[in-house]
Short mmCIF file of C-alpha atoms in Angstrom, two decimals:
data_model
loop_
_atom_site.label_atom_id
_atom_site.label_comp_id
_atom_site.label_asym_id
_atom_site.label_seq_id
_atom_site.Cartn_x
_atom_site.Cartn_y
_atom_site.Cartn_z
CA MET A 1 0.19 0.08 0.15
CA THR A 2 1.50 3.59 -0.91
CA ASP A 3 1.37 6.03 1.57
CA HIS A 4 -1.73 7.62 1.98
CA GLU A 5 -0.75 9.96 5.14
CA SER A 6 1.31 12.46 2.97
CA ARG A 7 -1.72 14.68 1.16
CA PRO A 8 -5.12 15.21 2.03
CA PRO A 9 -7.42 14.64 -0.45
CA GLY A 10 -8.77 16.19 -3.26
CA VAL A 11 -4.82 18.13 -3.02
CA ASP A 12 -3.45 15.88 -6.20
CA PRO A 13 -6.48 13.84 -8.22
CA GLU A 14 -3.67 11.68 -9.61
CA ALA A 15 -2.63 11.22 -6.51
CA ASP A 16 -5.76 10.68 -4.64
CA LEU A 17 -6.90 7.79 -7.73
CA ALA A 18 -3.34 5.87 -7.65
CA TRP A 19 -4.11 5.13 -3.98
CA CYS A 20 -7.49 4.06 -5.06
CA HIS A 21 -5.97 1.28 -7.67
CA ASP A 22 -3.44 0.32 -4.83
CA ALA A 23 -6.02 -0.28 -2.43
CA VAL A 24 -7.72 -2.60 -4.28
CA GLN A 25 -5.10 -4.77 -4.80
CA GLY A 26 -4.92 -4.57 -0.61
CA VAL A 27 -8.75 -5.84 -0.49
CA SER A 28 -9.82 -7.98 -3.28
CA ARG A 29 -8.16 -10.36 -5.08
CA THR A 30 -10.94 -10.98 -7.81
CA PHE A 31 -11.76 -7.36 -8.11
CA ALA A 32 -8.11 -6.65 -8.61
CA LEU A 33 -7.67 -9.46 -11.45
CA THR A 34 -10.92 -7.44 -12.86
CA ILE A 35 -9.78 -4.13 -12.89
CA ASP A 36 -6.30 -4.87 -13.95
CA VAL A 37 -7.77 -6.48 -17.22
CA LEU A 38 -10.13 -3.56 -18.17
CA ASP A 39 -9.06 -0.85 -20.04
CA GLU A 40 -9.84 3.00 -19.31
CA PRO A 41 -12.30 4.91 -18.18
CA MET A 42 -13.53 1.53 -17.04
CA SER A 43 -10.88 0.20 -14.88
CA THR A 44 -11.01 3.53 -13.30
CA HIS A 45 -15.09 3.62 -12.92
CA ILE A 46 -15.25 -0.16 -11.38
CA CYS A 47 -12.60 0.75 -9.29
CA LEU A 48 -13.50 3.75 -7.74
CA GLY A 49 -17.47 2.31 -7.65
CA TYR A 50 -16.09 -0.97 -5.72
CA LEU A 51 -14.18 1.11 -3.24
CA LEU A 52 -17.51 3.16 -2.44
CA CYS A 53 -19.08 -0.32 -1.93
CA ARG A 54 -16.05 -2.22 0.21
CA VAL A 55 -16.57 0.65 2.91
CA ALA A 56 -19.47 -0.28 3.34
CA ASP A 57 -19.35 -3.50 3.50
CA THR A 58 -16.81 -3.81 5.81
CA ILE A 59 -18.65 -1.74 8.10
CA GLU A 60 -21.49 -4.31 7.59
CA ASP A 61 -18.87 -7.01 8.86
CA ALA A 62 -17.35 -5.45 11.92
CA ASN A 63 -18.05 -7.73 14.55
CA HIS A 64 -17.12 -5.16 16.92
CA ILE A 65 -19.57 -2.46 16.18
CA PRO A 66 -22.62 -2.87 17.81
CA PRO A 67 -25.90 -2.96 15.64
CA GLU A 68 -27.11 0.70 16.38
CA PRO A 69 -24.10 2.69 15.83
CA GLN A 70 -23.11 0.30 13.24
CA ALA A 71 -27.01 0.99 11.10
CA ALA A 72 -25.98 4.65 12.16
CA LEU A 73 -22.67 4.65 10.38
CA LEU A 74 -24.23 2.66 7.44
CA ARG A 75 -27.02 5.48 7.10
CA THR A 76 -24.16 8.49 7.70
CA TYR A 77 -21.69 6.96 5.06
CA ASP A 78 -25.40 6.97 2.93
CA ALA A 79 -25.74 10.48 3.00
CA ALA A 80 -22.49 11.26 2.77
CA ILE A 81 -22.36 10.17 -0.69
CA ASP A 82 -26.25 11.12 -1.84
CA PRO A 83 -25.34 14.10 -3.99
CA ASP A 84 -28.60 15.79 -2.76
CA ALA A 85 -27.70 15.58 1.01
CA ASP A 86 -25.95 18.25 3.24
CA THR A 87 -23.76 15.68 5.19
CA ASP A 88 -20.52 15.04 3.43
CA ILE A 89 -17.53 12.42 3.79
CA ASP A 90 -16.29 14.48 6.28
CA ALA A 91 -18.55 13.81 8.83
CA PHE A 92 -18.74 9.85 7.88
CA ARG A 93 -14.78 10.30 8.79
CA THR A 94 -15.06 11.80 12.25
CA ALA A 95 -18.14 9.40 12.79
CA VAL A 96 -16.12 6.18 12.30
CA ASP A 97 -13.09 7.72 14.09
CA ASP A 98 -13.95 5.52 17.84
CA TRP A 99 -14.76 2.31 15.69
CA LEU A 100 -11.16 2.19 13.39
CA PRO A 101 -9.39 -0.94 15.24
CA ALA A 102 -6.41 -0.06 16.63
CA ASP A 103 -4.00 -1.90 14.66
CA GLU A 104 -6.41 0.02 11.20
CA ALA A 105 -2.98 0.80 9.88
CA ASP A 106 -2.16 -2.80 9.15
CA THR A 107 -5.65 -3.95 8.12
CA ASP A 108 -6.07 -2.94 4.45
CA ASP A 109 -10.18 -3.18 4.91
CA TRP A 110 -10.09 -0.90 7.69
CA ILE A 111 -7.60 1.40 5.84
CA VAL A 112 -9.81 1.80 2.81
CA VAL A 113 -12.72 3.17 5.24
CA ALA A 114 -10.35 5.45 7.04
CA GLU A 115 -9.21 6.62 3.22
CA ALA A 116 -12.88 7.29 2.41
CA PRO A 117 -12.38 11.23 2.05
CA ARG A 118 -9.79 10.20 -0.32
CA ILE A 119 -11.99 7.47 -2.61
CA VAL A 120 -14.77 10.16 -2.87
CA ALA A 121 -12.35 12.66 -3.58
CA ALA A 122 -11.41 10.76 -6.36
CA PHE A 123 -14.71 9.98 -7.52
CA GLU A 124 -15.96 13.70 -7.93
CA GLU A 125 -13.30 13.88 -10.51
CA LEU A 126 -15.79 11.73 -12.93
CA PRO A 127 -17.76 12.97 -15.74
CA ALA A 128 -21.25 13.47 -14.13
CA ASP A 129 -22.68 10.69 -15.92
CA VAL A 130 -20.55 7.92 -14.90
CA GLN A 131 -21.52 9.60 -11.20
CA GLU A 132 -24.73 9.32 -11.84
CA ALA A 133 -24.16 5.43 -13.19
CA ILE A 134 -22.90 4.39 -9.97
CA ILE A 135 -24.40 6.35 -7.19
CA PRO A 136 -27.77 4.76 -6.82
CA PRO A 137 -26.73 1.46 -6.70
CA VAL A 138 -24.05 1.74 -4.36
CA ARG A 139 -26.34 3.80 -2.21
CA GLU A 140 -29.04 0.80 -2.75
CA LEU A 141 -26.26 -1.51 -1.28
CA ILE A 142 -25.95 0.56 1.44
CA ASP A 143 -29.60 0.79 2.69
CA GLY A 144 -29.59 -2.81 1.93
CA MET A 145 -27.19 -3.34 4.61
CA ALA A 146 -28.17 -0.46 7.30
CA MET A 147 -31.77 -2.65 6.87
CA PHE A 148 -30.32 -6.08 7.53
CA VAL A 149 -28.01 -4.95 10.51
CA GLU A 150 -31.46 -3.56 12.37
CA ARG A 151 -33.29 -6.27 11.33
CA HIS A 152 -30.80 -8.82 12.81
CA ALA A 153 -29.88 -6.61 15.84
CA ASP A 154 -30.74 -8.93 18.34
CA SER A 155 -28.61 -11.74 17.02
CA GLY A 156 -25.50 -10.16 16.96
CA GLY A 157 -24.21 -10.70 13.77
CA LEU A 158 -26.97 -11.50 10.48
CA ARG A 159 -29.18 -14.92 10.28
CA ILE A 160 -30.74 -15.85 6.94
CA ASP A 161 -33.85 -16.94 8.00
CA ASP A 162 -35.26 -18.50 4.77
CA ALA A 163 -34.19 -18.88 0.94
CA GLU A 164 -36.24 -16.06 0.05
CA GLU A 165 -34.11 -13.85 2.94
CA LEU A 166 -30.68 -15.21 1.53
CA GLU A 167 -31.77 -13.82 -2.16
CA GLU A 168 -32.81 -11.04 -1.00
CA TYR A 169 -28.97 -10.20 0.99
CA CYS A 170 -28.06 -11.29 -2.34
CA TYR A 171 -29.67 -8.46 -4.08
CA TYR A 172 -28.65 -5.84 -1.78
CA ALA A 173 -24.78 -7.11 -1.36
CA ALA A 174 -24.45 -7.98 -5.06
CA GLY A 175 -27.22 -7.45 -7.43
CA THR A 176 -26.89 -3.76 -7.11
CA VAL A 177 -23.05 -4.78 -8.23
CA GLY A 178 -24.70 -5.91 -11.40
CA THR A 179 -26.82 -3.05 -11.93
CA LEU A 180 -24.01 -0.59 -11.15
CA ILE A 181 -22.23 -2.36 -13.98
CA THR A 182 -24.83 -2.43 -16.68
CA ASN A 183 -25.06 1.19 -15.67
CA LEU A 184 -21.49 2.04 -16.44
CA LEU A 185 -22.15 -0.21 -19.53
CA THR A 186 -25.83 1.17 -21.24
CA ARG A 187 -24.18 5.16 -21.18
CA GLY A 188 -24.54 6.53 -25.02
CA ASP A 189 -26.05 4.81 -27.81
CA ILE A 190 -27.19 0.74 -27.85
CA ALA A 191 -29.99 -0.79 -29.14
CA ALA A 192 -32.95 -1.21 -27.15
CA ASP A 193 -33.14 -5.30 -27.05
CA ARG A 194 -29.77 -5.52 -26.32
CA ARG A 195 -30.03 -2.85 -22.82
CA GLN A 196 -33.07 -4.93 -22.48
CA ARG A 197 -31.25 -8.23 -22.24
CA LEU A 198 -28.37 -6.71 -19.91
CA TYR A 199 -30.78 -5.25 -17.54
CA ASP A 200 -32.96 -8.76 -17.69
CA THR A 201 -29.49 -10.63 -16.58
CA ALA A 202 -27.49 -7.78 -14.61
CA VAL A 203 -28.57 -8.87 -10.75
CA GLU A 204 -27.95 -12.44 -11.89
CA PHE A 205 -24.37 -12.04 -12.21
CA GLY A 206 -24.33 -10.56 -9.16
CA LEU A 207 -26.70 -13.16 -7.25
CA LEU A 208 -24.45 -15.78 -8.67
CA LEU A 209 -21.23 -14.44 -7.26
CA GLN A 210 -22.72 -13.52 -4.45
CA LEU A 211 -24.18 -17.13 -3.63
CA VAL A 212 -20.98 -18.62 -4.27
CA ASN A 213 -18.92 -16.91 -1.34
CA ILE A 214 -21.54 -17.45 0.95
CA SER A 215 -21.36 -21.43 0.08
CA LYS A 216 -17.76 -21.57 0.23
CA ASP A 217 -17.25 -19.24 2.77
CA VAL A 218 -19.25 -20.69 5.57
CA TYR A 219 -16.39 -20.95 8.40
CA ASP A 220 -14.92 -17.71 7.97
CA ASP A 221 -18.01 -15.47 7.88
CA TYR A 222 -19.18 -17.30 11.27
CA THR A 223 -16.31 -17.29 12.88
CA GLU A 224 -14.66 -14.59 12.13
CA GLU A 225 -17.63 -11.66 11.25
CA ASN A 226 -20.80 -14.01 13.26
CA ASN A 227 -22.93 -14.07 10.58
CA VAL A 228 -24.28 -16.99 9.22
CA TYR A 229 -26.08 -16.89 5.41
CA LEU A 230 -27.25 -20.78 4.89
CA PRO A 231 -30.64 -20.48 5.59
CA ALA A 232 -31.98 -22.16 9.09
CA GLU A 233 -34.76 -22.78 7.39
CA TRP A 234 -32.83 -24.92 5.47
CA LEU A 235 -30.16 -25.96 8.14
CA ASP A 236 -33.54 -26.92 10.41
CA GLU A 237 -34.69 -29.86 8.16
CA GLU A 238 -31.02 -30.95 8.89
CA GLY A 239 -31.35 -30.98 13.04
CA VAL A 240 -28.80 -28.20 12.66
CA ASP A 241 -28.90 -24.76 14.30
CA GLN A 242 -27.30 -22.05 13.11
CA GLU A 243 -25.08 -21.33 16.27
CA ALA A 244 -23.57 -24.66 15.57
CA VAL A 245 -23.43 -24.28 12.14
CA VAL A 246 -19.27 -25.21 11.34
CA ASP A 247 -19.57 -27.83 15.06
CA PRO A 248 -17.92 -31.26 13.86
CA GLU A 249 -20.90 -32.94 14.99
CA ASN A 250 -23.23 -31.37 12.67
CA ARG A 251 -20.34 -31.52 9.55
CA ASP A 252 -23.03 -34.11 7.11
CA GLY A 253 -26.03 -31.90 8.37
CA ALA A 254 -24.67 -28.71 7.47
CA ALA A 255 -22.56 -29.75 4.14
CA SER A 256 -26.10 -30.62 2.76
CA VAL A 257 -27.11 -27.06 3.42
CA VAL A 258 -23.73 -26.29 1.62
CA SER A 259 -24.84 -28.26 -1.48
CA ARG A 260 -28.37 -26.65 -1.40
CA THR A 261 -26.75 -23.40 -1.38
CA VAL A 262 -24.36 -24.39 -4.76
CA GLY A 263 -27.53 -25.67 -6.25
CA HIS A 264 -29.37 -22.54 -5.69
CA ALA A 265 -26.39 -20.73 -7.14
CA ARG A 266 -26.03 -22.69 -10.02
CA SER A 267 -29.69 -22.04 -10.98
CA PHE A 268 -28.16 -18.66 -12.06
CA LEU A 269 -25.21 -20.00 -14.00
CA ASP A 270 -27.39 -19.58 -17.41
CA ASP A 271 -28.28 -16.66 -17.15
CA ALA A 272 -24.78 -14.55 -15.84
CA GLU A 273 -23.90 -16.38 -19.42
CA ARG A 274 -26.24 -14.64 -21.17
CA TYR A 275 -25.22 -11.15 -19.36
CA LEU A 276 -21.91 -11.57 -20.39
CA GLN A 277 -22.71 -12.73 -23.84
CA ALA A 278 -24.22 -9.29 -24.36
CA MET A 279 -21.99 -7.47 -22.76
CA PRO A 280 -21.13 -4.57 -25.11
CA LEU A 281 -17.10 -4.35 -25.15
CA ARG A 282 -16.70 -0.37 -24.64
CA HIS A 283 -16.02 2.12 -22.67
CA GLY A 284 -12.96 0.14 -21.97
CA ASN A 285 -14.54 -2.81 -21.11
CA THR A 286 -13.32 -6.21 -21.77
CA MET A 287 -15.06 -9.55 -21.51
CA ALA A 288 -11.57 -10.90 -19.66
CA ALA A 289 -12.56 -8.81 -16.94
CA TRP A 290 -15.59 -10.47 -16.27
CA GLY A 291 -15.71 -13.51 -18.07
CA VAL A 292 -12.91 -14.74 -15.22
CA PRO A 293 -14.90 -14.29 -12.22
CA PHE A 294 -17.69 -16.28 -14.16
CA LEU A 295 -15.50 -19.12 -14.98
CA LEU A 296 -13.90 -18.96 -11.06
CA ALA A 297 -16.85 -18.79 -9.40
CA VAL A 298 -18.33 -22.08 -12.17
CA GLY A 299 -14.54 -23.66 -10.70
CA THR A 300 -15.55 -22.78 -6.91
CA LEU A 301 -19.06 -24.61 -7.77
CA ARG A 302 -17.40 -27.68 -8.93
CA GLU A 303 -14.92 -27.78 -5.87
CA LEU A 304 -18.06 -27.52 -3.49
CA ARG A 305 -19.95 -30.19 -5.27
CA ASN A 306 -16.41 -32.20 -4.68
CA ARG A 307 -15.91 -31.34 -0.83
CA PRO A 308 -19.24 -29.20 0.51
CA GLU A 309 -17.55 -30.26 4.03
CA ASP A 310 -14.67 -27.71 3.41
CA ALA A 311 -16.50 -24.76 3.52
CA LEU A 312 -17.50 -25.85 7.39
CA THR A 313 -13.59 -25.88 8.62
CA ASP A 314 -10.53 -23.56 7.84
CA ARG A 315 -9.62 -25.54 4.84
CA GLY A 316 -12.44 -23.83 3.04
CA VAL A 317 -12.85 -24.45 -0.02
CA LYS A 318 -10.45 -22.70 -3.37
CA ILE A 319 -9.57 -23.43 -6.90
CA SER A 320 -5.86 -23.49 -7.45
CA ARG A 321 -3.47 -20.70 -8.71
CA GLN A 322 -2.59 -23.10 -11.82
CA GLU A 323 -5.96 -22.81 -12.17
CA VAL A 324 -6.89 -19.40 -11.80
CA GLY A 325 -3.77 -19.09 -14.22
CA ALA A 326 -5.17 -21.52 -17.00
CA VAL A 327 -8.25 -19.69 -17.03
CA MET A 328 -6.62 -15.58 -16.86
CA SER A 329 -4.57 -16.79 -20.35
CA ALA A 330 -8.14 -19.06 -22.14
CA MET A 331 -10.24 -15.49 -21.68
CA HIS A 332 -6.84 -13.50 -22.88
CA GLY A 333 -7.09 -15.13 -25.88
CA GLU A 334 -4.74 -18.15 -25.51
CA GLY A 335 -7.41 -20.91 -26.26
CA GLY A 336 -9.70 -20.93 -29.09
CA ASP A 337 -12.68 -22.25 -26.55
CA SER A 338 -15.89 -20.30 -26.12
CA LEU A 339 -17.47 -19.24 -22.90
CA ARG A 340 -19.61 -21.86 -23.09
CA GLU A 341 -16.91 -24.35 -24.06
CA LEU A 342 -15.05 -22.83 -20.90
CA ARG A 343 -17.78 -23.12 -18.84
CA GLU A 344 -18.33 -27.05 -19.94
CA LEU A 345 -14.65 -27.82 -19.41
CA ILE A 346 -14.24 -26.06 -15.93
CA ALA A 347 -17.37 -27.47 -14.44
CA ALA A 348 -16.14 -31.01 -15.45
CA GLN A 349 -12.21 -30.76 -14.09
CA PRO A 350 -9.67 -28.50 -12.93
CA TYR A 351 -9.12 -26.16 -16.31
CA HIS A 352 -5.55 -26.40 -16.46
CA THR A 353 -5.70 -30.45 -15.88
CA ALA A 354 -8.16 -29.77 -19.00
CA VAL A 355 -5.75 -28.19 -21.15
CA SER A 356 -2.81 -30.94 -19.84
CA ASN A 357 -4.97 -33.83 -20.75
CA ALA A 358 -5.57 -32.16 -24.49
CA ASP A 359 -2.59 -31.48 -25.41
#
């Protein structure tokens, strides 16, 4: 991470933007991959849109902040990025100061929260139509997170009740991001039927990626953030209490619910693929930027199908670096396979082994 204390935000726009691009590398491997393979100006637009969302996400996941001040911080942040509100980002920065962890300087997520004024300063340098594309879905995400914190205030963390609430949460956490991307892509002239196809499938693209994360991160979500996204209704059917979701004696029942969540995620694969196929490659957009996370999600679903119980332990479920590299090479045009062919290959076996076997 570069030195973020060297100059106040807004004094040097180029430095603010460079800091933001650097910050993404520390908080999200997946989005860093995406931003790195976008061209300008889309790379910067997605970088700043993502960081605006990440501030809210970090606050929502903070189990050291009680629900009432947690929701209040989110409401203040929402007002700070509302162009029609009187609250500014410095008011949010002041409000969050008491909740920054003592080791904030060593924590990438909290550095991003602490540097929210720098992110907003960079964002305000963007063209008006870009800001107008990004602000509504970001504010919807923030509002949804505040609502969920308030709804589950008595639990000390999120406890999803049923499939309907699971999908509602995923909409606010990631479906909104699908809309953000689509708002950026559809600026200017675009055929009406193509625009409609994009908006018809944008939310599903986000839901797929969020459900994959929920399926693979059960252990970390519970032990690090005190959140349980596996629906209580599904766990009850297996005789598992949400508070004991990662207990070894409940491994079989909880793994069955992980598999059920994986099945729900898989139901969005076709719409997510249709979304990618409809994407215009303009404004600096590239197919690799979104095709890679889609295909990595396919690979993660494959591993979850084979080892759902690993999502309930500190082993976790990940695909190998070799497969990540092979997928990135394929999406950068070094292979001749279509997105559908890549999806089918990766669903069956790790892509780097499929390529080796073909050779």
